[in-house]
Short mmCIF file of C-alpha atoms in Angstrom, two decimals:
data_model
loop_
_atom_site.label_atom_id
_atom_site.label_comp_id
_atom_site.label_asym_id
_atom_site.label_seq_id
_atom_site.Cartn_x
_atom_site.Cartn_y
_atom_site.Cartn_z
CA UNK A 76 -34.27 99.10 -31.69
CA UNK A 77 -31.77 100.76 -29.33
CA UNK A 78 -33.02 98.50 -26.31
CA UNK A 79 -32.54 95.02 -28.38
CA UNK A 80 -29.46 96.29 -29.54
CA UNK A 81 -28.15 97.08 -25.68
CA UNK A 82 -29.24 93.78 -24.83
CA UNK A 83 -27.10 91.91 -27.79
CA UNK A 84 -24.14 93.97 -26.51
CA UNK A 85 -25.10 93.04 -23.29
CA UNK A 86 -25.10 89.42 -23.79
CA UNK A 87 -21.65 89.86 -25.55
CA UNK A 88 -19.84 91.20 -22.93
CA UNK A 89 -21.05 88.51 -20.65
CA UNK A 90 -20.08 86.07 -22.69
CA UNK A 91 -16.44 87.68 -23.49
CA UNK A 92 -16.48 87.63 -19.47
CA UNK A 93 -17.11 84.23 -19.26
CA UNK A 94 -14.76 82.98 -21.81
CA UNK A 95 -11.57 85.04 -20.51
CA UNK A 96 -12.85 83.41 -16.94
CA UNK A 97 -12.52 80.38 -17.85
CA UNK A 98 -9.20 80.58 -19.42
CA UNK A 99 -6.85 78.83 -22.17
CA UNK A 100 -7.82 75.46 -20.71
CA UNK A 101 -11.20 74.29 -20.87
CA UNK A 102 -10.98 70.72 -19.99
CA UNK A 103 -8.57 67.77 -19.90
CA UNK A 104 -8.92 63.42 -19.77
CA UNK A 105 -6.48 60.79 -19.31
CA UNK A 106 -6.39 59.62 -23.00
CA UNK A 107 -3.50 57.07 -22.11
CA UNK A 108 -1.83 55.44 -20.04
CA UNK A 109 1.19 57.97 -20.42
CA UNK A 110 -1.24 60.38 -21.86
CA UNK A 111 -3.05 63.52 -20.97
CA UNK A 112 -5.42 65.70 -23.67
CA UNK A 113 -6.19 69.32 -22.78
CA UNK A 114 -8.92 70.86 -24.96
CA UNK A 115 -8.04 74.72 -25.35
CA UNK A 116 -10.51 77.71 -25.48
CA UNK A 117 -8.02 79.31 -27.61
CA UNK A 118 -5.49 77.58 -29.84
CA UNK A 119 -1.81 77.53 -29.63
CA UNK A 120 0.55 78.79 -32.48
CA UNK A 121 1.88 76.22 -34.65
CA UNK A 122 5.67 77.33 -33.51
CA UNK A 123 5.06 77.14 -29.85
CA UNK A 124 7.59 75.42 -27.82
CA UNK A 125 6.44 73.24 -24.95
CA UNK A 126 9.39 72.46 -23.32
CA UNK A 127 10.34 75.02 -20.03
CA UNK A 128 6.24 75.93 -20.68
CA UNK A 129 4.06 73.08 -19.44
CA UNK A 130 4.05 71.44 -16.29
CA UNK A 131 2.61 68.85 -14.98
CA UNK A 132 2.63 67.12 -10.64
CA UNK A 133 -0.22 64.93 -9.44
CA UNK A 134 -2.23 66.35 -6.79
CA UNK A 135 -1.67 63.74 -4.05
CA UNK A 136 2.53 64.40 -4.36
CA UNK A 137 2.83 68.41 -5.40
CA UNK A 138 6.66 68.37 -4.74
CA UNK A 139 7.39 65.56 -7.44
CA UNK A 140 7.17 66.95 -11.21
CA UNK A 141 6.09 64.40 -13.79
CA UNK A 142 8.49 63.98 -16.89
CA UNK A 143 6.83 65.45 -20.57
CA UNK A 144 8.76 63.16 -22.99
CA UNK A 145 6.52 65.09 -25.67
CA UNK A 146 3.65 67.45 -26.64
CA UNK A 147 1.78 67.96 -29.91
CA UNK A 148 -1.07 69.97 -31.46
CA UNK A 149 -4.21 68.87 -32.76
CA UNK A 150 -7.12 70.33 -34.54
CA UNK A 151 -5.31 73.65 -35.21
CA UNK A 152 -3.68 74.02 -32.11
CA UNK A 153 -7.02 73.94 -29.91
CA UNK A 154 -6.14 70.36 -28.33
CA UNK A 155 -2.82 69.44 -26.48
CA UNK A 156 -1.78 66.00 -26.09
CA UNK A 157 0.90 65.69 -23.47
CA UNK A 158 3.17 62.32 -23.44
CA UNK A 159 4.32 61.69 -19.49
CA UNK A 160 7.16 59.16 -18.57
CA UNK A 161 5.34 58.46 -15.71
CA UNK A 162 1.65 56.07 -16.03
CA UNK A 163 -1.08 58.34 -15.55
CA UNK A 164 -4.57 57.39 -14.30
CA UNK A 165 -8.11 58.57 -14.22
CA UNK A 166 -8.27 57.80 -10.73
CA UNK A 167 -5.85 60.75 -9.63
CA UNK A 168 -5.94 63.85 -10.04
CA UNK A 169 -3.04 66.43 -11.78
CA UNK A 170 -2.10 70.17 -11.16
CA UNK A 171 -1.15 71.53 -14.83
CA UNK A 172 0.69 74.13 -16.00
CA UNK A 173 0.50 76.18 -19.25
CA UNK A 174 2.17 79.22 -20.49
CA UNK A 175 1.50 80.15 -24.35
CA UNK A 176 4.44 82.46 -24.81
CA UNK A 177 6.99 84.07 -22.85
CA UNK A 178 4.76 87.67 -22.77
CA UNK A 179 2.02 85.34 -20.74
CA UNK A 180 1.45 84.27 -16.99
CA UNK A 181 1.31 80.33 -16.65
CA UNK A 182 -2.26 79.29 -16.79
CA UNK A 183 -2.74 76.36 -13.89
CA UNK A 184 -5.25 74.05 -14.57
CA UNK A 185 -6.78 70.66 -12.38
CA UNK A 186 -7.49 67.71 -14.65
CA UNK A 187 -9.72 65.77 -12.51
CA UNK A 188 -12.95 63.49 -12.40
CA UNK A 189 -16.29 64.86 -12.79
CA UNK A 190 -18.19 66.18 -10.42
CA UNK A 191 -20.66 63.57 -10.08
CA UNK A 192 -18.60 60.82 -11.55
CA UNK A 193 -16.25 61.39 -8.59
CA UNK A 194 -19.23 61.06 -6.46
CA UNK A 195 -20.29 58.02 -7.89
CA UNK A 196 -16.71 56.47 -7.33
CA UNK A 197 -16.66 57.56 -4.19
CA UNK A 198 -20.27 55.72 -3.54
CA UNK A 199 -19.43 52.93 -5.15
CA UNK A 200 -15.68 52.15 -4.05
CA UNK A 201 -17.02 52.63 -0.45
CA UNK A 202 -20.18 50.02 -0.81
CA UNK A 203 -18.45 47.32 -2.88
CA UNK A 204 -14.90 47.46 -3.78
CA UNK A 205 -13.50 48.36 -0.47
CA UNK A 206 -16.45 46.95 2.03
CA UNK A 207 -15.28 47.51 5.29
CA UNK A 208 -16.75 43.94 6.17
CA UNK A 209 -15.64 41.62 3.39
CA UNK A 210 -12.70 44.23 2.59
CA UNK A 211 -11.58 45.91 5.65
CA UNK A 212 -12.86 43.23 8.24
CA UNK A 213 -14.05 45.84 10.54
CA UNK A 214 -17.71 46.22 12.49
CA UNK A 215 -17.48 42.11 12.67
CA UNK A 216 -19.12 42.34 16.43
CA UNK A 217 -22.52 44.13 15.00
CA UNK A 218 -22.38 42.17 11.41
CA UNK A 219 -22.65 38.50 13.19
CA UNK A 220 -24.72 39.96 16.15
CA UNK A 221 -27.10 41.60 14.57
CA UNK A 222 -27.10 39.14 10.88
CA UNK A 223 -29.37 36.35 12.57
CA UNK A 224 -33.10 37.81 11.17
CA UNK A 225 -33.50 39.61 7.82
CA UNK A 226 -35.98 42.04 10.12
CA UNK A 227 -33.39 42.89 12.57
CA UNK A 228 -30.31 42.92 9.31
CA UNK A 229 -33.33 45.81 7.44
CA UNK A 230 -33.33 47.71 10.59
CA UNK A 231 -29.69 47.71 12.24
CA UNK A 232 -28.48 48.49 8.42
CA UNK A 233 -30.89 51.90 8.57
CA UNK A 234 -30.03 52.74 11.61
CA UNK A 235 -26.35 52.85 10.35
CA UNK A 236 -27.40 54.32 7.35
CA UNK A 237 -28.57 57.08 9.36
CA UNK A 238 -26.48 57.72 12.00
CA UNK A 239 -23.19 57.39 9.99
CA UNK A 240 -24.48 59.79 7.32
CA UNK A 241 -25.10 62.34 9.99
CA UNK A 242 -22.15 62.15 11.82
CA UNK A 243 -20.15 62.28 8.93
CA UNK A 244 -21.74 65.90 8.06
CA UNK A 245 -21.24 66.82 11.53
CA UNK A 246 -17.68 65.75 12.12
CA UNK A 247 -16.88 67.74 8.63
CA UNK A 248 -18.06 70.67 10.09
CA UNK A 249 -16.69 70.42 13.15
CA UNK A 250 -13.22 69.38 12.04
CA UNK A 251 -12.90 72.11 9.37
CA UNK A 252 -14.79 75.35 11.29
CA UNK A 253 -13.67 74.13 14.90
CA UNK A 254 -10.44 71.76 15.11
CA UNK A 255 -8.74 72.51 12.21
CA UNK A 256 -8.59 76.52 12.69
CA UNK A 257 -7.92 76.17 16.30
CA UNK A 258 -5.36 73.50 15.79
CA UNK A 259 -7.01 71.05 17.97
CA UNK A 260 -6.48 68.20 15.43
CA UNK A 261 -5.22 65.94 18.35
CA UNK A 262 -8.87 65.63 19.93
CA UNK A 263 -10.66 64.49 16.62
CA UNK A 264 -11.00 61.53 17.47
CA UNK A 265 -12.30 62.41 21.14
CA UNK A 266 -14.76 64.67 19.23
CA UNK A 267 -15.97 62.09 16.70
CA UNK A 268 -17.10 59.72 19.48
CA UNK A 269 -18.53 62.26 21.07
CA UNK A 270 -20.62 63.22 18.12
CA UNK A 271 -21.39 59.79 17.01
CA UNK A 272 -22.63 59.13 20.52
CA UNK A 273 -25.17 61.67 20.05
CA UNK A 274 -26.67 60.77 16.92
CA UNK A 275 -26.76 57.16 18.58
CA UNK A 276 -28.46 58.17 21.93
CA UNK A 277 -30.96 60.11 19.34
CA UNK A 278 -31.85 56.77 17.79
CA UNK A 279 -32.16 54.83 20.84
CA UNK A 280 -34.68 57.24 22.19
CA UNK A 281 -36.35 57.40 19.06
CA UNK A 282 -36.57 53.58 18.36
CA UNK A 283 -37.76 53.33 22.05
CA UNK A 284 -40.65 55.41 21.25
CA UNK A 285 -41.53 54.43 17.47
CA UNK A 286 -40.65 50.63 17.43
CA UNK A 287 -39.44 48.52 20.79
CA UNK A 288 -40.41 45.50 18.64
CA UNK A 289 -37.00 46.59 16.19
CA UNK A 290 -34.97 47.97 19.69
CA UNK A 291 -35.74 44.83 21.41
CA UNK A 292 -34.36 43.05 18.91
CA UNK A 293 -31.04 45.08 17.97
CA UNK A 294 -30.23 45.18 21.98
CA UNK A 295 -27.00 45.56 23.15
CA UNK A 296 -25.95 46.07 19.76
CA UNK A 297 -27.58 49.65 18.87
CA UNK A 298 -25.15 50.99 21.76
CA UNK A 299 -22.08 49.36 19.82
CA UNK A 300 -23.09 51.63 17.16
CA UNK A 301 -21.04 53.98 18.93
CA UNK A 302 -17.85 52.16 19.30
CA UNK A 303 -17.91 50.63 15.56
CA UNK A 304 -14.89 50.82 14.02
CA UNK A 305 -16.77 51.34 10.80
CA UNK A 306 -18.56 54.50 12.39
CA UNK A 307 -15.23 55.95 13.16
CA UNK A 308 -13.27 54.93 10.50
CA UNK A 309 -15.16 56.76 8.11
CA UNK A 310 -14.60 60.20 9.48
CA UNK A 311 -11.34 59.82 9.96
CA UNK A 312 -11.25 58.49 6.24
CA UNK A 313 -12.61 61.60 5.07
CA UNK A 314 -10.21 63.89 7.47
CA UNK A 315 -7.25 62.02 6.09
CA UNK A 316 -8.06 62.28 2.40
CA UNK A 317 -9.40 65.98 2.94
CA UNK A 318 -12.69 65.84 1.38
CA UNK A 319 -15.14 68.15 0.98
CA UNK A 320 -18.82 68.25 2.32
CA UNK A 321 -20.34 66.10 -0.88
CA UNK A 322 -17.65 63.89 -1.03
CA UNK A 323 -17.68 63.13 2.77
CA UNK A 324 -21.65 62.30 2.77
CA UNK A 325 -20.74 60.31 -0.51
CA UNK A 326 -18.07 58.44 1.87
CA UNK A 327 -20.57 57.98 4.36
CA UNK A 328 -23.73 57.03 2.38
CA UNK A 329 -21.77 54.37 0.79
CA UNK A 330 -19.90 52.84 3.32
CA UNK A 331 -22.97 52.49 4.91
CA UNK A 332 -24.70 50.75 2.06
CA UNK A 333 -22.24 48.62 1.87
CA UNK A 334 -22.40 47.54 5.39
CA UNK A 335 -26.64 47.27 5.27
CA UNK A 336 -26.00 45.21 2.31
CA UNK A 337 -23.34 42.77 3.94
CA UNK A 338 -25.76 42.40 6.85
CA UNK A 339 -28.93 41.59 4.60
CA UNK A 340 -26.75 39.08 2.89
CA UNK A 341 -25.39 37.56 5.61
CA UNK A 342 -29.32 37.02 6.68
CA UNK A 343 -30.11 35.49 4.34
CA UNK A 344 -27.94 33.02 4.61
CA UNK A 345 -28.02 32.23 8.05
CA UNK A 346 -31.62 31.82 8.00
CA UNK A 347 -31.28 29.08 5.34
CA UNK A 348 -28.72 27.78 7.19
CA UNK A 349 -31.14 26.89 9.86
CA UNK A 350 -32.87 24.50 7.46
CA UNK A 351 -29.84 22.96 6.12
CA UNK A 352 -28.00 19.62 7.60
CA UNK A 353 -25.23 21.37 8.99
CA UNK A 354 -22.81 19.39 11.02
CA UNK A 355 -23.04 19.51 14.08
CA UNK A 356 -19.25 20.78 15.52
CA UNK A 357 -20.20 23.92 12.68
CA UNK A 358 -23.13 24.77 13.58
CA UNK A 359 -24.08 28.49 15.25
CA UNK A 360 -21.22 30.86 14.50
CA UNK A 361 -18.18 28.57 13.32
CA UNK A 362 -20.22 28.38 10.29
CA UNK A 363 -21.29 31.86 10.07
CA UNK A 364 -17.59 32.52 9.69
CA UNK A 365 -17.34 30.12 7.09
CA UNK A 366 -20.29 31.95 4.92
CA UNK A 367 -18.66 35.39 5.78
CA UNK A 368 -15.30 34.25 4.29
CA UNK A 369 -16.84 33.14 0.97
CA UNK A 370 -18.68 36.53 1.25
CA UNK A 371 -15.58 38.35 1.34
CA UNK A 372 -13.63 35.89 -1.63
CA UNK A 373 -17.35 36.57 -3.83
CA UNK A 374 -16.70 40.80 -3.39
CA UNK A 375 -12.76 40.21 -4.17
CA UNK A 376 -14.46 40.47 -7.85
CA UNK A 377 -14.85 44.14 -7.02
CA UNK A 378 -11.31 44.69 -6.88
CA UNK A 379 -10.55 45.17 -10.24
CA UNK A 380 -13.51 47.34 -10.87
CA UNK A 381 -12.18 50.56 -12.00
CA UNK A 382 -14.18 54.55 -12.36
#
């Protein structure tokens, strides 16, 4: 009896702990378009006074307070609505503020995606709402060089697949245990070549080896790999926005989706293109340019795709 009963007080006090650790605020949405909701672990008096006690600044501009026209209590004081002057969206992400009385610290509080939802964003914005192809118009030298065989579209869109994923972990670590703490900021860019190179020369030999059919046909156009603008664009995407090590490889993995996917598209097309009447002043790569800009007007659709 005295052993079940240390257990249940046991279990208590780890549960106490874990409540008082996770403080006033448990979580918070963007329930508006001027409005934010906190849910509270423990409710507010009735008479509590908001204004001089809740603050709110997005996360991207810290030195910019947002306006509270308003606050009000729901569901006995255990949910806050906040009314902003400002829009607010779900896209961006807000440092809060709390205090319950005048006795209390300020609780601070990040109302932010989801873990995994942020992920997914990040995945998604990256493959199809801003493609760095039909988007960003960059990596145009490998997409029409290497575009002209489905075979050779499959395998230059893995290779980038894997090389861009791995050099995006790399450079992360590199930039945030190496550069960053030494304050050599002003050779990342020296750096990320150098560690894209790497991965590249890796694939080359490894290609050489396991399929010459595939590195016959890619060419010239497996050593671009190195000097694509997509390649480096992406870790100095991440470096600017200062992600962390998940949100970096989700940068990464879907930037290069959406790259593999713009080349398998694009070969497609092409290879029909072959059977078609085409004129003759069009054919070859005028109209290859043609077919990439009504790639890029088809994923303009993407744009107003929201997460």
């Amino acid at each position: 009896m005295s052993r079940r009963l240390l257990w249940a007080l046991l279990a208590l006090l780890l549960l106490t702990a874990q409540a008082s650790a996770a403080g006033r605020i448990l979580d918070g949405e963007v329930s508006g378009e001027h409005e934010l909701t906190l849910t509270l672990g423990l409710a507010l008096p009735a008479d509590w006074q908001w204004q001089g006690n809740v603050g709110v600044v997005e996360r991207e501009s810290p030195d910019i307070p947002l306006t509270v026209e308003s606050a009000r209590l729901e569901q006995n004081g255990r949910v806050l609505v906040l009314t902003l002057a400002e829009p607010v969206s779900s896209q961006s992400a807000y440092d809060l503020s709390l205090r319950p009385s005048a006795q209390e610290p300020a609780e601070k509080f990040t109302l932010r995606k989801g873990f995994l939802a942020l992920l997914f964003s990040i995945v998604i914005g990256a493959a199809l709402i801003q493609n760095f192809v039909f988007s960003r118009y960059l990596g145009l030298c490998i997409f029409f060089g290497a575009s002209g065989r489905k075979e050779t579209a499959v395998g230059m869109g893995f290779s980038l697949i894997l090389v861009m994923t791995l050099s995006a972990v790399f450079v992360w670590a590199v930039y945030n245990f190496v550069l960053r703490p030494l304050h050599l900021q002003f050779l990342q860019v020296i750096t990320f070549v150098g560690i894209i190179a790497i991965f590249v020369q890796f694939l080359d030999t490894v290609l050489r080896k396991v399929n010459p059919f595939l590195f016959k046909k890619l060419g010239v156009y497996l050593v671009l790999i190195t000097t694509n603008c997509i390649i480096l664009a992406v870790p100095l995407i991440l470096v600017g926005n200062a992600y962390d090590l998940w949100e970096s490889l989700a940068l990464a993995v879907g930037s290069a989706v959406g790259f593999a996917l713009a080349l398998f598209l694009m070969a497609c097309v092409r290879e029909r293109l072959e059977l078609a009447d085409v004129p003759a002043p069009f054919r070859g790569l005028p109209i290859a340019f043609l077919a990439a800009g009504l790639f890029a007007l088809a994923f303009l659709g993407f744009s107003g795709m929201s997460f």
